[in-house]
Structures are given as structure tokens and as C-alpha cells.
Coordinates of C-alpha atoms and ligand atoms in Angstrom, one line a residue:
X1 CA 133.9 127.3 194.1
X2 CA 137.2 126.7 191.9
X3 CA 136.8 123.9 189.3
X4 CA 138.8 121.1 189.3
X5 CA 141.3 120.5 187.0
X6 CA 143.7 117.6 186.2
X7 CA 147.1 117.8 185.2
X8 CA 148.9 115.3 183.9
X9 CA 153.0 115.3 184.6
X10 CA 154.6 113.8 182.0
X11 CA 157.6 112.2 183.4
X12 CA 159.6 110.7 180.6
X13 CA 159.4 106.6 179.2
X14 CA 161.7 103.2 179.7
X15 CA 161.5 99.8 177.9
X16 CA 159.9 96.9 178.4
X17 CA 160.2 93.6 176.6
X18 CA 156.0 92.6 175.0
X19 CA 156.1 89.9 177.1
X20 CA 156.5 91.6 180.4
X21 CA 154.0 94.3 179.2
X22 CA 151.3 91.9 178.1
X23 CA 152.1 88.6 180.6
X24 CA 152.2 85.1 178.7
X25 CA 150.7 86.6 175.7
X26 CA 153.3 89.2 174.0
X27 CA 154.2 89.6 171.0
X28 CA 157.8 90.0 172.5
X29 CA 160.4 92.7 171.7
X30 CA 160.5 96.3 172.8
X31 CA 158.0 98.5 174.2
X32 CA 159.0 101.5 174.7
X33 CA 156.3 103.3 177.6
X34 CA 155.5 106.6 179.5
X35 CA 155.1 106.8 183.1
X36 CA 153.1 110.0 184.5
X37 CA 152.0 111.5 187.4
X38 CA 148.8 113.0 188.2
X39 CA 148.0 116.4 189.7
X40 CA 144.7 117.3 191.1
X41 CA 143.7 120.7 191.4
X42 CA 140.5 121.0 193.7
X43 CA 138.6 123.0 196.1
X44 CA 139.7 121.3 198.8
X45 CA 143.8 120.9 197.9
X46 CA 145.9 120.1 195.8
X47 CA 146.7 116.1 195.5
X48 CA 149.8 114.6 193.6
X49 CA 148.8 110.8 192.6
X50 CA 152.3 109.3 192.2
X51 CA 155.6 110.5 191.2
X52 CA 157.2 109.0 188.0
X53 CA 160.6 107.3 188.3
X54 CA 164.1 108.7 189.8
X55 CA 166.2 109.0 185.9
X56 CA 169.5 108.0 188.3
X57 CA 167.9 105.2 190.3
X58 CA 167.2 103.8 186.8
X59 CA 170.7 103.8 185.6
X60 CA 171.8 102.8 188.2
X61 CA 169.9 99.3 188.9
X62 CA 167.5 98.9 186.0
X63 CA 169.4 100.7 183.0
X64 CA 168.0 98.0 180.9
X65 CA 165.0 99.8 180.8
X66 CA 166.8 102.7 178.9
X67 CA 165.2 105.6 180.8
X68 CA 164.4 108.7 179.0
X69 CA 163.8 111.5 181.1
X70 CA 164.2 115.6 180.5
X71 CA 165.0 118.4 183.0
X72 CA 161.1 119.2 182.2
X73 CA 160.2 115.4 182.6
X74 CA 161.4 115.5 186.4
X75 CA 158.9 116.0 188.9
X76 CA 160.4 120.1 189.8
X77 CA 160.8 120.8 186.2
X78 CA 156.8 119.1 185.2
X79 CA 155.4 121.3 188.1
X80 CA 157.8 124.4 187.1
X81 CA 156.0 124.2 184.3
X82 CA 152.8 125.0 185.8
X83 CA 154.5 127.5 187.7
X84 CA 154.6 125.3 190.4
X85 CA 156.9 124.0 192.8
X86 CA 156.8 120.7 195.3
X87 CA 156.6 122.8 198.5
X88 CA 153.1 123.8 196.6
X89 CA 151.8 120.1 197.1
X90 CA 150.5 119.5 200.0
X91 CA 149.1 116.0 199.6
X92 CA 151.2 112.9 197.7
X93 CA 148.9 109.5 197.4
X94 CA 151.1 106.5 196.0
X95 CA 149.3 104.3 193.8
X96 CA 151.4 101.4 194.6
X97 CA 155.6 101.3 195.4
X98 CA 157.3 100.3 192.2
X99 CA 160.0 102.5 190.9
X100 CA 157.9 104.4 188.6
X101 CA 155.6 105.5 190.6
X102 CA 157.6 106.5 193.7
X103 CA 160.7 108.1 192.7
X104 CA 160.2 112.1 193.0
X105 CA 158.6 111.7 196.4
X106 CA 162.0 112.8 198.5
X107 CA 161.0 116.6 197.2
X108 CA 157.8 116.1 199.1
X109 CA 158.9 115.9 202.9
X110 CA 156.6 118.5 203.5
X111 CA 153.3 116.8 202.3
X112 CA 151.1 115.0 204.1
X113 CA 151.8 111.3 202.3
X114 CA 148.8 108.6 201.5
X115 CA 149.0 104.9 200.5
X116 CA 147.2 101.8 201.1
X117 CA 148.0 100.2 204.6
X118 CA 149.7 97.5 203.1
X119 CA 152.4 98.7 200.5
X120 CA 155.2 100.3 202.7
X121 CA 155.2 96.4 204.6
X122 CA 155.2 94.9 201.5
X123 CA 158.2 97.5 200.3
X124 CA 160.1 96.6 203.4
X125 CA 159.7 92.6 203.1
X126 CA 158.7 92.3 199.3
X127 CA 158.5 88.6 197.6
X128 CA 161.7 87.2 195.9
X129 CA 160.4 88.6 192.2
X130 CA 158.9 92.1 193.3
X131 CA 162.3 92.8 194.7
X132 CA 163.3 94.8 191.1
X133 CA 159.3 96.7 191.4
X134 CA 160.3 98.0 194.8
X135 CA 163.9 98.8 194.0
X136 CA 163.1 102.5 194.6
X137 CA 163.2 103.2 198.5
X138 CA 163.7 107.1 198.4
X139 CA 160.8 107.6 199.6
X140 CA 160.7 106.0 202.9
X141 CA 163.6 106.0 205.6
X142 CA 161.2 103.3 207.4
X143 CA 161.4 100.8 204.3
X144 CA 165.0 102.2 203.2
X145 CA 166.4 100.6 206.9
X146 CA 164.7 97.8 206.3
X147 CA 166.1 96.8 203.3
X148 CA 169.8 98.3 204.2
X149 CA 169.3 100.9 201.3
X150 CA 170.0 104.2 203.4
X151 CA 172.1 105.5 200.8
X152 CA 169.2 105.5 198.4
X153 CA 167.9 108.7 201.2
X154 CA 167.6 112.2 199.8
X155 CA 169.7 114.5 203.3
X156 CA 166.3 116.2 204.7
X157 CA 164.0 112.7 204.4
X158 CA 163.4 111.8 207.7
X159 CA 160.8 109.1 209.8
X160 CA 158.8 111.4 210.5
X161 CA 158.5 113.6 207.1
X162 CA 157.9 109.7 204.5
X163 CA 155.5 108.7 206.9
X164 CA 152.2 107.3 205.5
X165 CA 148.9 107.1 206.5
X166 CA 147.9 103.5 205.8
X167 CA 144.3 103.8 204.2
X168 CA 142.3 100.8 202.8
X169 CA 139.5 100.2 200.4
X170 CA 137.9 102.7 198.4
X171 CA 138.8 106.0 199.9
X172 CA 137.2 109.6 198.7
X173 CA 140.0 111.9 198.6
X174 CA 138.1 115.0 198.2
X175 CA 135.0 115.6 196.8
X176 CA 135.2 113.6 193.3
X177 CA 138.2 112.3 193.6
X178 CA 138.0 108.8 194.8
X179 CA 141.3 106.2 195.0
X180 CA 139.7 102.6 194.1
X181 CA 141.1 99.3 195.7
X182 CA 142.4 97.8 192.9
X183 CA 144.8 94.5 194.1
X184 CA 146.8 92.2 191.7
X185 CA 149.6 94.3 190.3
X186 CA 150.7 94.9 194.0
X187 CA 149.1 94.2 197.0
X188 CA 147.6 97.6 198.0
X189 CA 146.9 98.7 194.6
X190 CA 145.1 102.2 193.7
X191 CA 143.2 103.3 190.9
X192 CA 141.9 106.6 190.8
X193 CA 138.5 108.2 190.0
X194 CA 138.0 111.7 189.7
X195 CA 134.7 113.5 188.5
X196 CA 134.4 117.2 187.5
X197 CA 132.3 120.1 187.2
X198 CA 131.7 120.3 183.8
X199 CA 133.0 117.4 181.6
X200 CA 132.6 113.3 181.8
X201 CA 134.7 111.6 185.0
X202 CA 138.3 110.5 184.2
X203 CA 138.8 106.9 185.0
X204 CA 143.1 106.0 185.5
X205 CA 143.4 102.9 185.9
X206 CA 147.6 103.3 186.7
X207 CA 148.5 99.6 187.0
X208 CA 146.2 97.8 187.2
X209 CA 145.7 98.1 183.1
X210 CA 149.3 99.5 181.3
X211 CA 147.4 99.7 178.7
X212 CA 144.0 100.2 176.5
X213 CA 144.8 96.5 175.2
X214 CA 145.6 95.0 178.2
X215 CA 141.9 96.0 179.2
X216 CA 140.3 95.3 176.5
X217 CA 142.1 91.6 176.6
X218 CA 142.3 91.3 180.5
X219 CA 146.3 90.5 179.9
X220 CA 147.8 92.0 182.7
X221 CA 151.8 92.8 183.3
X222 CA 154.0 90.1 184.0
X223 CA 154.2 91.7 187.6
X224 CA 152.4 91.1 190.0
X225 CA 151.4 89.8 193.8
X226 CA 147.8 87.6 192.7
X227 CA 147.2 87.5 189.2
X228 CA 143.9 86.2 189.4
X229 CA 142.8 89.5 192.0
X230 CA 143.9 91.0 189.1
X231 CA 142.0 90.0 186.4
X232 CA 139.1 90.7 189.2
X233 CA 140.8 94.0 189.6
X234 CA 140.6 95.0 185.7
X235 CA 136.8 93.5 185.3
X236 CA 136.0 96.3 188.2
X237 CA 137.7 99.1 186.0
X238 CA 135.8 98.2 183.6
X239 CA 132.6 98.4 185.0
X240 CA 133.2 101.3 186.6
X241 CA 133.6 102.7 183.7
X242 CA 130.8 101.4 182.2
X243 CA 128.1 103.0 185.4
X244 CA 129.5 106.5 185.7
X245 CA 130.1 106.7 181.7
X246 CA 134.0 107.7 182.4
X247 CA 137.0 107.9 180.1
X248 CA 139.5 105.0 180.6
X249 CA 143.0 107.0 181.0
X250 CA 145.8 104.0 181.3
X251 CA 149.3 104.7 183.0
X252 CA 151.8 103.1 180.2
X253 CA 150.6 103.0 176.9
X254 CA 152.2 105.0 174.2
X255 CA 149.7 105.2 171.9
X256 CA 146.9 106.4 173.8
X257 CA 149.4 109.1 176.2
X258 CA 150.4 110.6 172.7
X259 CA 146.7 112.1 172.2
X260 CA 146.9 112.7 176.2
X261 CA 146.6 116.6 177.3
X262 CA 150.6 117.4 179.3
X263 CA 152.5 120.4 180.4
X264 CA 149.7 122.9 180.3
X265 CA 147.0 121.2 179.4
X266 CA 144.2 120.1 181.8
X267 CA 141.3 118.2 182.0
X268 CA 138.7 119.8 183.4
Ligands
5PN1 C1 158.5 99.4 184.5 C2 158.8 98.2 185.7 N1 159.6 97.5 185.1 C3 159.6 96.7 186.2 C4 159.3 96.1 187.1 C5 159.2 95.2 187.9 O1 160.1 94.2 188.4 O2 158.1 94.9 188.5 C6 157.1 96.1 188.2 C7 157.8 96.8 187.1 C8 157.8 97.7 186.5 O3 156.5 99.0 186.9
ZN2 ZN1 153.5 99.3 189.2
ZN3 ZN1 154.0 101.3 186.5

């Protein structure tokens, strides 16, 4: 029985204004924040949660977010640091389909894909204020066709190999690896709870709380479909962390991220 291990794949960084990171609270000014994906090595399989941003997409559509991404911070590059290739990943799960979480999906045509059952439809037909968030449609032929963005699709992406299994509610991906439904930031947003054999669980908030301060102040990002649900999801994340004595890890918190293990260092 192999022990569960979690690797964080450093995906580079982006910039937002402080009033977008901390909605209606700020302070304003440029905030550079990390983007990363989560690789779970488990006896039942190898699971990748999220795939970061695509540098060319951000430069084309959101250059004001000033992307920084080295070759080793691309998905193939970050997996390469571990001696892995995209084909070695059997299951890809997207917490949601904002561009900074699905930009590398195109490298996984072979993988089984899982997301909340409402997220693909939302990417196909977003609210007007969600268009920029759901702007990288390379993860899905269905979404790219629905949005007139088929030029984003990588050769080899087909309707078949970019189809998702839609799930809802809390979902056990494997023993001790659980998706926690945390809607609000997006319609079908998921956080992730991972239990280990020999250490405390880790609760990845993903975008339910960009930073530690976000959760402490119940201040969500300015991007959301339902801000009241977003506050409820933050309260749930806090309670689950307490109940499970879990270490909290935040999606876009540079100060905390600098102390996280990345590359060949792992949790487990
Ligand atoms: C990093 C970032 N930038 C813009 C948006 C957006 O419009 O919805 C989500 C989002 C982001 O996560
Ligand atoms: Zn998001
Ligand atoms: Zn994000």
C-alpha cells in the first residue's frame, strides 16, 4: 500500500488589483499572486486537480494580468520535474473553469475528466460579467464551439476526449480524497480535502478563499456568481478545517505559497 502524496505544481503568477482580490475592501494596488495545480499520488491512481493558466492565452486576452511563467512552470514542465509526462496522469479534475485553473487541460486528451455538472454549461453560456473568467475554452470542444472560440483548440482535442463526467455535491475521488462543494465564486466550484496516513489532512480552499486573509475576514474575490453563497462556502471551509484538524492551503496567497512545498518536495 503506497502512502498518499500531494505535489504542488507551481504554475507561475499573475497580477490583479487589490480590490479584485479583496472585494469592496482592498486596499487597491497591484497584487502578484501564485497559480498552482495539485497532483495527488494515491494507491487508487494519480489525480491532477486543476491545470493552471496558459501563458499565450493570458498575453492575448488578459495581458494586464502580467503573467510570469517559466518553462518549468508550464504543466508539462512541472510534471517533468517529477519525471512525469501528461500521459502518466489518469484523471484530471477541474475545481472550476476559470482560465487560471484549466489552461493546461489541453495536454490531457487521454485522461478521464471530472468537474461539477454545472460548470461546462456555465463556460458555454456565462453571465456577461463572467466572460473574462471563462475565456480559455481550450479545455472543451463543446465550450469552444458554443462560444465561437474553436481557434483555441489544440489539434487532437475532440468532443470525445474533452468530455467531462459531471458530478454534484461532495464526491469521494478515492479513499481520503474528497471534493467539497463550495459554490459562490463559480456555480460549480469545488474545494479539496486530502487525508494522509501519517500527517494532518490538507484542505485546499481553491478559489473559495484566495488568501488566508480572505478567509479570516470572510472577504471573497470580486469574481463570483453568488456572493452570498460564497460567504456560506467560506464558513463551511472554516468549519471543515476545524472538524478535521486540517491544514488550510489557499489558491492565490503569495506570502503563504512561498512557504509551500513545490517541485520534488511533497506532502505525505
Ligand atoms: C485571475 C483572474 N482574473 C480574472 C478573473 C475573472 O474575470 O474571473 C475569475 C478571474 C480570475 O481568477
Ligand atoms: Zn476562479
Ligand atoms: Zn483562481
